[in-house]
Amino acid sequence: MLIGVLAVQGAFIEHEKALEELGATVKEIRQVDDLEGIDGIVLPGGESTVQGKLLKQLGIFDPLQQLIQNGLPVLATCAGLILLAEELLNDTRTHLRTLPITVKRNAYGRQLASFQSQLTVGNFTDFPAIFIRGPYIEKVAPDVKVLATVDDHAVAVEYKNQIGLAFHPELSQDRRIHRYFLDKVANRLSH
Ligand code: GLN
């Protein structure tokens, strides 16, 4: 199984380690040709504005959007989630817009900007969710599944081939979400 990890900016190394630990082969996506042959993709945390710009400059933006629309499984964390969101509450720039949710960037006030919380994420209880200047999800379309919430705001969602998280599973040792994503990729390959 070949998993692309967008590696233009941000916290991509930790995702690579997590995926490799679980037996996946990882390919760093730094230019458009790197998209060739991948079975799934991870969009890491970092700075969504910078990532969005780089995707455009590098010519990755349109082909990536197309691949996701065509069903390529994607695991997006934090800035990655912002890249996928159809609408941003406090930013006029939107990016790939493949996930029908409204996201608020830097949603937790300065004091609470970074925190850790044990969350139930879908079927996984006590998931150590690490938030770093994270967004939250303000609104979801009816067919988007909410997997986790913090103070009544969705912080993890699943919609068809897309999993979006406001926190950083790659920064903990808990691999259940990465495993879940790889299972989704494997499932698509077997059909
Ligand atoms: N604050 C960043 C943004 O708005 C996201 C933070 C992160 O990815 N940890 O893009």
JSON list of C-alpha atoms and ligand atoms in Angstrom, two decimals:
[
{"chain": "A", "resi": 1, "resn": "MET", "atom": "CA", "xyz": [0.00, 0.00, 0.00]},
{"chain": "A", "resi": 2, "resn": "LEU", "atom": "CA", "xyz": [1.55, 3.30, -1.10]},
{"chain": "A", "resi": 3, "resn": "ILE", "atom": "CA", "xyz": [0.51, 6.34, 0.91]},
{"chain": "A", "resi": 4, "resn": "GLY", "atom": "CA", "xyz": [1.38, 9.85, -0.18]},
{"chain": "A", "resi": 5, "resn": "VAL", "atom": "CA", "xyz": [2.15, 12.37, 2.54]},
{"chain": "A", "resi": 6, "resn": "LEU", "atom": "CA", "xyz": [1.98, 15.99, 1.46]},
{"chain": "A", "resi": 7, "resn": "ALA", "atom": "CA", "xyz": [5.44, 17.27, 2.36]},
{"chain": "A", "resi": 8, "resn": "VAL", "atom": "CA", "xyz": [5.52, 20.89, 1.22]},
{"chain": "A", "resi": 9, "resn": "GLN", "atom": "CA", "xyz": [5.21, 22.34, 4.73]},
{"chain": "A", "resi": 10, "resn": "GLY", "atom": "CA", "xyz": [4.29, 21.36, 8.27]},
{"chain": "A", "resi": 11, "resn": "ALA", "atom": "CA", "xyz": [4.27, 18.25, 10.44]},
{"chain": "A", "resi": 12, "resn": "PHE", "atom": "CA", "xyz": [4.61, 15.51, 7.84]},
{"chain": "A", "resi": 13, "resn": "ILE", "atom": "CA", "xyz": [7.50, 13.45, 9.29]},
{"chain": "A", "resi": 14, "resn": "GLU", "atom": "CA", "xyz": [5.43, 12.24, 12.25]},
{"chain": "A", "resi": 15, "resn": "HIS", "atom": "CA", "xyz": [2.71, 11.00, 9.90]},
{"chain": "A", "resi": 16, "resn": "GLU", "atom": "CA", "xyz": [5.30, 9.14, 7.85]},
{"chain": "A", "resi": 17, "resn": "LYS", "atom": "CA", "xyz": [6.61, 7.40, 10.96]},
{"chain": "A", "resi": 18, "resn": "ALA", "atom": "CA", "xyz": [3.11, 6.44, 12.08]},
{"chain": "A", "resi": 19, "resn": "LEU", "atom": "CA", "xyz": [2.22, 5.00, 8.66]},
{"chain": "A", "resi": 20, "resn": "GLU", "atom": "CA", "xyz": [5.51, 3.12, 8.34]},
{"chain": "A", "resi": 21, "resn": "GLU", "atom": "CA", "xyz": [5.07, 1.66, 11.80]},
{"chain": "A", "resi": 22, "resn": "LEU", "atom": "CA", "xyz": [1.82, 0.18, 10.52]},
{"chain": "A", "resi": 23, "resn": "GLY", "atom": "CA", "xyz": [3.51, -1.33, 7.49]},
{"chain": "A", "resi": 24, "resn": "ALA", "atom": "CA", "xyz": [2.57, 1.18, 4.78]},
{"chain": "A", "resi": 25, "resn": "THR", "atom": "CA", "xyz": [5.04, 2.44, 2.21]},
{"chain": "A", "resi": 26, "resn": "VAL", "atom": "CA", "xyz": [5.22, 6.21, 2.24]},
{"chain": "A", "resi": 27, "resn": "LYS", "atom": "CA", "xyz": [5.91, 8.61, -0.58]},
{"chain": "A", "resi": 28, "resn": "GLU", "atom": "CA", "xyz": [6.50, 12.30, 0.08]},
{"chain": "A", "resi": 29, "resn": "ILE", "atom": "CA", "xyz": [4.45, 14.53, -2.20]},
{"chain": "A", "resi": 30, "resn": "ARG", "atom": "CA", "xyz": [6.53, 17.57, -3.16]},
{"chain": "A", "resi": 31, "resn": "GLN", "atom": "CA", "xyz": [5.66, 17.92, -6.82]},
{"chain": "A", "resi": 32, "resn": "VAL", "atom": "CA", "xyz": [2.79, 16.95, -9.06]},
{"chain": "A", "resi": 33, "resn": "ASP", "atom": "CA", "xyz": [4.44, 13.79, -10.46]},
{"chain": "A", "resi": 34, "resn": "ASP", "atom": "CA", "xyz": [4.67, 12.38, -6.94]},
{"chain": "A", "resi": 35, "resn": "LEU", "atom": "CA", "xyz": [0.89, 11.87, -6.97]},
{"chain": "A", "resi": 36, "resn": "GLU", "atom": "CA", "xyz": [1.35, 9.04, -9.46]},
{"chain": "A", "resi": 37, "resn": "GLY", "atom": "CA", "xyz": [0.49, 5.62, -8.06]},
{"chain": "A", "resi": 38, "resn": "ILE", "atom": "CA", "xyz": [-0.56, 6.55, -4.55]},
{"chain": "A", "resi": 39, "resn": "ASP", "atom": "CA", "xyz": [-3.43, 4.64, -2.91]},
{"chain": "A", "resi": 40, "resn": "GLY", "atom": "CA", "xyz": [-4.21, 7.30, -0.29]},
{"chain": "A", "resi": 41, "resn": "ILE", "atom": "CA", "xyz": [-2.92, 10.64, 0.92]},
{"chain": "A", "resi": 42, "resn": "VAL", "atom": "CA", "xyz": [-2.29, 12.38, 4.22]},
{"chain": "A", "resi": 43, "resn": "LEU", "atom": "CA", "xyz": [-2.58, 16.16, 4.48]},
{"chain": "A", "resi": 44, "resn": "PRO", "atom": "CA", "xyz": [-0.61, 17.15, 7.58]},
{"chain": "A", "resi": 45, "resn": "GLY", "atom": "CA", "xyz": [-0.89, 20.03, 10.04]},
{"chain": "A", "resi": 46, "resn": "GLY", "atom": "CA", "xyz": [1.08, 23.20, 9.57]},
{"chain": "A", "resi": 47, "resn": "GLU", "atom": "CA", "xyz": [-0.04, 26.48, 8.12]},
{"chain": "A", "resi": 48, "resn": "SER", "atom": "CA", "xyz": [-2.98, 26.10, 5.78]},
{"chain": "A", "resi": 49, "resn": "THR", "atom": "CA", "xyz": [-2.49, 29.45, 4.02]},
{"chain": "A", "resi": 50, "resn": "VAL", "atom": "CA", "xyz": [1.10, 28.58, 3.12]},
{"chain": "A", "resi": 51, "resn": "GLN", "atom": "CA", "xyz": [0.19, 25.02, 2.14]},
{"chain": "A", "resi": 52, "resn": "GLY", "atom": "CA", "xyz": [-2.64, 26.23, -0.09]},
{"chain": "A", "resi": 53, "resn": "LYS", "atom": "CA", "xyz": [-0.34, 28.66, -1.86]},
{"chain": "A", "resi": 54, "resn": "LEU", "atom": "CA", "xyz": [2.37, 26.07, -2.36]},
{"chain": "A", "resi": 55, "resn": "LEU", "atom": "CA", "xyz": [-0.11, 23.57, -3.78]},
{"chain": "A", "resi": 56, "resn": "LYS", "atom": "CA", "xyz": [-1.06, 26.15, -6.39]},
{"chain": "A", "resi": 57, "resn": "GLN", "atom": "CA", "xyz": [2.51, 27.19, -7.17]},
{"chain": "A", "resi": 58, "resn": "LEU", "atom": "CA", "xyz": [3.64, 23.60, -7.55]},
{"chain": "A", "resi": 59, "resn": "GLY", "atom": "CA", "xyz": [0.70, 22.67, -9.77]},
{"chain": "A", "resi": 60, "resn": "ILE", "atom": "CA", "xyz": [-0.47, 20.04, -7.27]},
{"chain": "A", "resi": 61, "resn": "PHE", "atom": "CA", "xyz": [-3.74, 21.76, -6.41]},
{"chain": "A", "resi": 62, "resn": "ASP", "atom": "CA", "xyz": [-5.97, 20.79, -9.35]},
{"chain": "A", "resi": 63, "resn": "PRO", "atom": "CA", "xyz": [-4.83, 17.17, -9.78]},
{"chain": "A", "resi": 64, "resn": "LEU", "atom": "CA", "xyz": [-5.09, 16.59, -6.02]},
{"chain": "A", "resi": 65, "resn": "GLN", "atom": "CA", "xyz": [-8.60, 18.03, -5.91]},
{"chain": "A", "resi": 66, "resn": "GLN", "atom": "CA", "xyz": [-9.55, 15.78, -8.81]},
{"chain": "A", "resi": 67, "resn": "LEU", "atom": "CA", "xyz": [-8.10, 12.68, -7.15]},
{"chain": "A", "resi": 68, "resn": "ILE", "atom": "CA", "xyz": [-9.99, 13.35, -3.91]},
{"chain": "A", "resi": 69, "resn": "GLN", "atom": "CA", "xyz": [-13.21, 13.98, -5.83]},
{"chain": "A", "resi": 70, "resn": "ASN", "atom": "CA", "xyz": [-12.65, 10.67, -7.59]},
{"chain": "A", "resi": 71, "resn": "GLY", "atom": "CA", "xyz": [-12.45, 8.83, -4.27]},
{"chain": "A", "resi": 72, "resn": "LEU", "atom": "CA", "xyz": [-8.79, 8.81, -3.23]},
{"chain": "A", "resi": 73, "resn": "PRO", "atom": "CA", "xyz": [-8.84, 8.18, 0.54]},
{"chain": "A", "resi": 74, "resn": "VAL", "atom": "CA", "xyz": [-7.52, 11.18, 2.47]},
{"chain": "A", "resi": 75, "resn": "LEU", "atom": "CA", "xyz": [-6.60, 11.68, 6.10]},
{"chain": "A", "resi": 76, "resn": "ALA", "atom": "CA", "xyz": [-6.35, 15.38, 6.88]},
{"chain": "A", "resi": 77, "resn": "THR", "atom": "CA", "xyz": [-5.19, 16.83, 10.18]},
{"chain": "A", "resi": 78, "resn": "CYS", "atom": "CA", "xyz": [-5.53, 20.38, 11.38]},
{"chain": "A", "resi": 79, "resn": "ALA", "atom": "CA", "xyz": [-4.23, 22.62, 8.55]},
{"chain": "A", "resi": 80, "resn": "GLY", "atom": "CA", "xyz": [-5.08, 19.69, 6.25]},
{"chain": "A", "resi": 81, "resn": "LEU", "atom": "CA", "xyz": [-8.67, 19.82, 7.45]},
{"chain": "A", "resi": 82, "resn": "ILE", "atom": "CA", "xyz": [-8.74, 23.54, 6.65]},
{"chain": "A", "resi": 83, "resn": "LEU", "atom": "CA", "xyz": [-7.48, 22.76, 3.14]},
{"chain": "A", "resi": 84, "resn": "LEU", "atom": "CA", "xyz": [-10.38, 20.37, 2.57]},
{"chain": "A", "resi": 85, "resn": "ALA", "atom": "CA", "xyz": [-13.15, 22.55, 4.03]},
{"chain": "A", "resi": 86, "resn": "GLU", "atom": "CA", "xyz": [-15.76, 23.90, 1.68]},
{"chain": "A", "resi": 87, "resn": "GLU", "atom": "CA", "xyz": [-16.13, 27.04, 3.75]},
{"chain": "A", "resi": 88, "resn": "LEU", "atom": "CA", "xyz": [-14.02, 28.95, 6.29]},
{"chain": "A", "resi": 89, "resn": "LEU", "atom": "CA", "xyz": [-15.74, 31.07, 8.86]},
{"chain": "A", "resi": 90, "resn": "ASN", "atom": "CA", "xyz": [-12.96, 33.56, 9.51]},
{"chain": "A", "resi": 91, "resn": "ASP", "atom": "CA", "xyz": [-11.01, 33.51, 6.30]},
{"chain": "A", "resi": 92, "resn": "THR", "atom": "CA", "xyz": [-11.99, 34.57, 2.80]},
{"chain": "A", "resi": 93, "resn": "ARG", "atom": "CA", "xyz": [-9.57, 32.10, 1.25]},
{"chain": "A", "resi": 94, "resn": "THR", "atom": "CA", "xyz": [-10.82, 28.59, 0.77]},
{"chain": "A", "resi": 95, "resn": "HIS", "atom": "CA", "xyz": [-8.77, 25.79, -0.69]},
{"chain": "A", "resi": 96, "resn": "LEU", "atom": "CA", "xyz": [-9.68, 22.34, -2.06]},
{"chain": "A", "resi": 97, "resn": "ARG", "atom": "CA", "xyz": [-13.33, 22.51, -0.89]},
{"chain": "A", "resi": 98, "resn": "THR", "atom": "CA", "xyz": [-13.97, 18.79, -1.22]},
{"chain": "A", "resi": 99, "resn": "LEU", "atom": "CA", "xyz": [-15.42, 18.38, 2.29]},
{"chain": "A", "resi": 100, "resn": "PRO", "atom": "CA", "xyz": [-18.84, 19.99, 2.89]},
{"chain": "A", "resi": 101, "resn": "ILE", "atom": "CA", "xyz": [-18.14, 21.54, 6.28]},
{"chain": "A", "resi": 102, "resn": "THR", "atom": "CA", "xyz": [-17.61, 25.03, 7.65]},
{"chain": "A", "resi": 103, "resn": "VAL", "atom": "CA", "xyz": [-14.40, 25.41, 9.65]},
{"chain": "A", "resi": 104, "resn": "LYS", "atom": "CA", "xyz": [-13.20, 28.11, 11.99]},
{"chain": "A", "resi": 105, "resn": "ARG", "atom": "CA", "xyz": [-9.42, 28.55, 11.98]},
{"chain": "A", "resi": 106, "resn": "ASN", "atom": "CA", "xyz": [-7.52, 29.08, 15.23]},
{"chain": "A", "resi": 107, "resn": "ALA", "atom": "CA", "xyz": [-10.83, 28.50, 16.91]},
{"chain": "A", "resi": 108, "resn": "TYR", "atom": "CA", "xyz": [-9.65, 28.12, 20.48]},
{"chain": "A", "resi": 109, "resn": "GLY", "atom": "CA", "xyz": [-8.73, 31.37, 22.22]},
{"chain": "A", "resi": 110, "resn": "ARG", "atom": "CA", "xyz": [-5.11, 32.22, 22.87]},
{"chain": "A", "resi": 111, "resn": "GLN", "atom": "CA", "xyz": [-4.98, 30.57, 26.28]},
{"chain": "A", "resi": 112, "resn": "LEU", "atom": "CA", "xyz": [-6.52, 27.37, 25.07]},
{"chain": "A", "resi": 113, "resn": "ALA", "atom": "CA", "xyz": [-4.74, 27.38, 21.71]},
{"chain": "A", "resi": 114, "resn": "SER", "atom": "CA", "xyz": [-2.95, 24.12, 22.45]},
{"chain": "A", "resi": 115, "resn": "PHE", "atom": "CA", "xyz": [-4.33, 21.41, 24.67]},
{"chain": "A", "resi": 116, "resn": "GLN", "atom": "CA", "xyz": [-4.76, 17.69, 24.98]},
{"chain": "A", "resi": 117, "resn": "SER", "atom": "CA", "xyz": [-8.02, 15.92, 25.57]},
{"chain": "A", "resi": 118, "resn": "GLN", "atom": "CA", "xyz": [-9.05, 12.27, 25.85]},
{"chain": "A", "resi": 119, "resn": "LEU", "atom": "CA", "xyz": [-11.79, 11.94, 23.26]},
{"chain": "A", "resi": 120, "resn": "THR", "atom": "CA", "xyz": [-14.10, 9.32, 21.92]},
{"chain": "A", "resi": 121, "resn": "VAL", "atom": "CA", "xyz": [-13.43, 9.32, 18.19]},
{"chain": "A", "resi": 122, "resn": "GLY", "atom": "CA", "xyz": [-15.96, 7.16, 16.36]},
{"chain": "A", "resi": 123, "resn": "ASN", "atom": "CA", "xyz": [-15.53, 3.69, 17.88]},
{"chain": "A", "resi": 124, "resn": "PHE", "atom": "CA", "xyz": [-12.30, 4.57, 19.64]},
{"chain": "A", "resi": 125, "resn": "THR", "atom": "CA", "xyz": [-12.56, 5.56, 23.29]},
{"chain": "A", "resi": 126, "resn": "ASP", "atom": "CA", "xyz": [-9.92, 7.52, 25.18]},
{"chain": "A", "resi": 127, "resn": "PHE", "atom": "CA", "xyz": [-8.09, 8.78, 22.16]},
{"chain": "A", "resi": 128, "resn": "PRO", "atom": "CA", "xyz": [-5.33, 11.22, 23.19]},
{"chain": "A", "resi": 129, "resn": "ALA", "atom": "CA", "xyz": [-6.19, 14.19, 20.97]},
{"chain": "A", "resi": 130, "resn": "ILE", "atom": "CA", "xyz": [-3.50, 16.87, 20.77]},
{"chain": "A", "resi": 131, "resn": "PHE", "atom": "CA", "xyz": [-4.68, 20.27, 19.55]},
{"chain": "A", "resi": 132, "resn": "ILE", "atom": "CA", "xyz": [-2.19, 22.91, 18.34]},
{"chain": "A", "resi": 133, "resn": "ARG", "atom": "CA", "xyz": [-3.75, 26.19, 17.32]},
{"chain": "A", "resi": 134, "resn": "GLY", "atom": "CA", "xyz": [-6.41, 23.99, 15.84]},
{"chain": "A", "resi": 135, "resn": "PRO", "atom": "CA", "xyz": [-9.64, 24.76, 14.05]},
{"chain": "A", "resi": 136, "resn": "TYR", "atom": "CA", "xyz": [-13.04, 23.47, 14.96]},
{"chain": "A", "resi": 137, "resn": "ILE", "atom": "CA", "xyz": [-15.92, 22.58, 12.72]},
{"chain": "A", "resi": 138, "resn": "GLU", "atom": "CA", "xyz": [-18.83, 24.96, 12.96]},
{"chain": "A", "resi": 139, "resn": "LYS", "atom": "CA", "xyz": [-21.23, 23.27, 10.56]},
{"chain": "A", "resi": 140, "resn": "VAL", "atom": "CA", "xyz": [-21.44, 20.00, 8.67]},
{"chain": "A", "resi": 141, "resn": "ALA", "atom": "CA", "xyz": [-23.60, 18.95, 5.73]},
{"chain": "A", "resi": 142, "resn": "PRO", "atom": "CA", "xyz": [-26.23, 16.32, 6.66]},
{"chain": "A", "resi": 143, "resn": "ASP", "atom": "CA", "xyz": [-24.29, 13.40, 5.18]},
{"chain": "A", "resi": 144, "resn": "VAL", "atom": "CA", "xyz": [-21.05, 14.19, 7.02]},
{"chain": "A", "resi": 145, "resn": "LYS", "atom": "CA", "xyz": [-20.46, 11.87, 9.97]},
{"chain": "A", "resi": 146, "resn": "VAL", "atom": "CA", "xyz": [-19.26, 13.57, 13.15]},
{"chain": "A", "resi": 147, "resn": "LEU", "atom": "CA", "xyz": [-16.74, 11.31, 14.89]},
{"chain": "A", "resi": 148, "resn": "ALA", "atom": "CA", "xyz": [-15.78, 13.51, 17.84]},
{"chain": "A", "resi": 149, "resn": "THR", "atom": "CA", "xyz": [-16.76, 16.75, 19.50]},
{"chain": "A", "resi": 150, "resn": "VAL", "atom": "CA", "xyz": [-15.25, 19.17, 22.03]},
{"chain": "A", "resi": 151, "resn": "ASP", "atom": "CA", "xyz": [-17.67, 21.53, 23.77]},
{"chain": "A", "resi": 152, "resn": "ASP", "atom": "CA", "xyz": [-20.37, 20.85, 21.18]},
{"chain": "A", "resi": 153, "resn": "HIS", "atom": "CA", "xyz": [-18.10, 21.52, 18.23]},
{"chain": "A", "resi": 154, "resn": "ALA", "atom": "CA", "xyz": [-17.17, 18.75, 15.83]},
{"chain": "A", "resi": 155, "resn": "VAL", "atom": "CA", "xyz": [-13.42, 18.11, 15.77]},
{"chain": "A", "resi": 156, "resn": "ALA", "atom": "CA", "xyz": [-13.37, 14.91, 13.72]},
{"chain": "A", "resi": 157, "resn": "VAL", "atom": "CA", "xyz": [-15.50, 14.04, 10.72]},
{"chain": "A", "resi": 158, "resn": "GLU", "atom": "CA", "xyz": [-15.77, 11.45, 8.01]},
{"chain": "A", "resi": 159, "resn": "TYR", "atom": "CA", "xyz": [-17.36, 11.99, 4.64]},
{"chain": "A", "resi": 160, "resn": "LYS", "atom": "CA", "xyz": [-17.08, 9.29, 1.99]},
{"chain": "A", "resi": 161, "resn": "ASN", "atom": "CA", "xyz": [-13.33, 8.93, 1.30]},
{"chain": "A", "resi": 162, "resn": "GLN", "atom": "CA", "xyz": [-12.31, 11.84, 3.54]},
{"chain": "A", "resi": 163, "resn": "ILE", "atom": "CA", "xyz": [-11.38, 11.83, 7.22]},
{"chain": "A", "resi": 164, "resn": "GLY", "atom": "CA", "xyz": [-10.78, 15.27, 8.72]},
{"chain": "A", "resi": 165, "resn": "LEU", "atom": "CA", "xyz": [-9.39, 15.93, 12.19]},
{"chain": "A", "resi": 166, "resn": "ALA", "atom": "CA", "xyz": [-8.82, 19.20, 14.04]},
{"chain": "A", "resi": 167, "resn": "PHE", "atom": "CA", "xyz": [-6.15, 17.51, 16.19]},
{"chain": "A", "resi": 168, "resn": "HIS", "atom": "CA", "xyz": [-2.89, 15.64, 15.65]},
{"chain": "A", "resi": 169, "resn": "PRO", "atom": "CA", "xyz": [-3.05, 11.84, 16.05]},
{"chain": "A", "resi": 170, "resn": "GLU", "atom": "CA", "xyz": [0.49, 11.55, 14.65]},
{"chain": "A", "resi": 171, "resn": "LEU", "atom": "CA", "xyz": [1.87, 13.34, 17.73]},
{"chain": "A", "resi": 172, "resn": "SER", "atom": "CA", "xyz": [0.60, 10.68, 20.09]},
{"chain": "A", "resi": 173, "resn": "GLN", "atom": "CA", "xyz": [1.59, 7.02, 20.16]},
{"chain": "A", "resi": 174, "resn": "ASP", "atom": "CA", "xyz": [-1.98, 5.94, 19.52]},
{"chain": "A", "resi": 175, "resn": "ARG", "atom": "CA", "xyz": [-2.19, 4.54, 16.02]},
{"chain": "A", "resi": 176, "resn": "ARG", "atom": "CA", "xyz": [-5.87, 3.62, 15.89]},
{"chain": "A", "resi": 177, "resn": "ILE", "atom": "CA", "xyz": [-6.86, 6.45, 13.54]},
{"chain": "A", "resi": 178, "resn": "HIS", "atom": "CA", "xyz": [-3.96, 5.81, 11.16]},
{"chain": "A", "resi": 179, "resn": "ARG", "atom": "CA", "xyz": [-4.87, 2.12, 11.20]},
{"chain": "A", "resi": 180, "resn": "TYR", "atom": "CA", "xyz": [-8.50, 3.00, 10.45]},
{"chain": "A", "resi": 181, "resn": "PHE", "atom": "CA", "xyz": [-7.36, 5.13, 7.51]},
{"chain": "A", "resi": 182, "resn": "LEU", "atom": "CA", "xyz": [-5.15, 2.34, 6.13]},
{"chain": "A", "resi": 183, "resn": "ASP", "atom": "CA", "xyz": [-8.08, -0.08, 6.46]},
{"chain": "A", "resi": 184, "resn": "LYS", "atom": "CA", "xyz": [-10.17, 2.34, 4.40]},
{"chain": "A", "resi": 185, "resn": "VAL", "atom": "CA", "xyz": [-7.43, 2.43, 1.74]},
{"chain": "A", "resi": 186, "resn": "ALA", "atom": "CA", "xyz": [-7.17, -1.37, 1.72]},
{"chain": "A", "resi": 187, "resn": "ASN", "atom": "CA", "xyz": [-10.91, -1.67, 1.46]},
{"chain": "A", "resi": 188, "resn": "ARG", "atom": "CA", "xyz": [-11.01, 0.58, -1.60]},
{"chain": "A", "resi": 189, "resn": "LEU", "atom": "CA", "xyz": [-8.20, -1.41, -3.26]},
{"chain": "A", "resi": 190, "resn": "SER", "atom": "CA", "xyz": [-10.06, -4.68, -2.79]},
{"chain": "A", "resi": 191, "resn": "HIS", "atom": "CA", "xyz": [-13.17, -3.42, -4.60]},
{"chain": "B", "resi": 1, "resn": "GLN", "atom": "N1", "xyz": [-3.41, 27.38, 12.75]},
{"chain": "B", "resi": 1, "resn": "GLN", "atom": "C1", "xyz": [-3.10, 26.61, 11.58]},
{"chain": "B", "resi": 1, "resn": "GLN", "atom": "C2", "xyz": [-3.90, 27.11, 10.37]},
{"chain": "B", "resi": 1, "resn": "GLN", "atom": "O1", "xyz": [-4.80, 27.87, 10.52]},
{"chain": "B", "resi": 1, "resn": "GLN", "atom": "C3", "xyz": [-3.40, 25.15, 11.80]},
{"chain": "B", "resi": 1, "resn": "GLN", "atom": "C4", "xyz": [-2.58, 24.65, 12.95]},
{"chain": "B", "resi": 1, "resn": "GLN", "atom": "C5", "xyz": [-2.09, 23.25, 12.80]},
{"chain": "B", "resi": 1, "resn": "GLN", "atom": "O2", "xyz": [-2.10, 22.66, 11.73]},
{"chain": "B", "resi": 1, "resn": "GLN", "atom": "N2", "xyz": [-1.59, 22.72, 13.88]},
{"chain": "B", "resi": 1, "resn": "GLN", "atom": "O3", "xyz": [-3.61, 26.75, 9.28]}
]
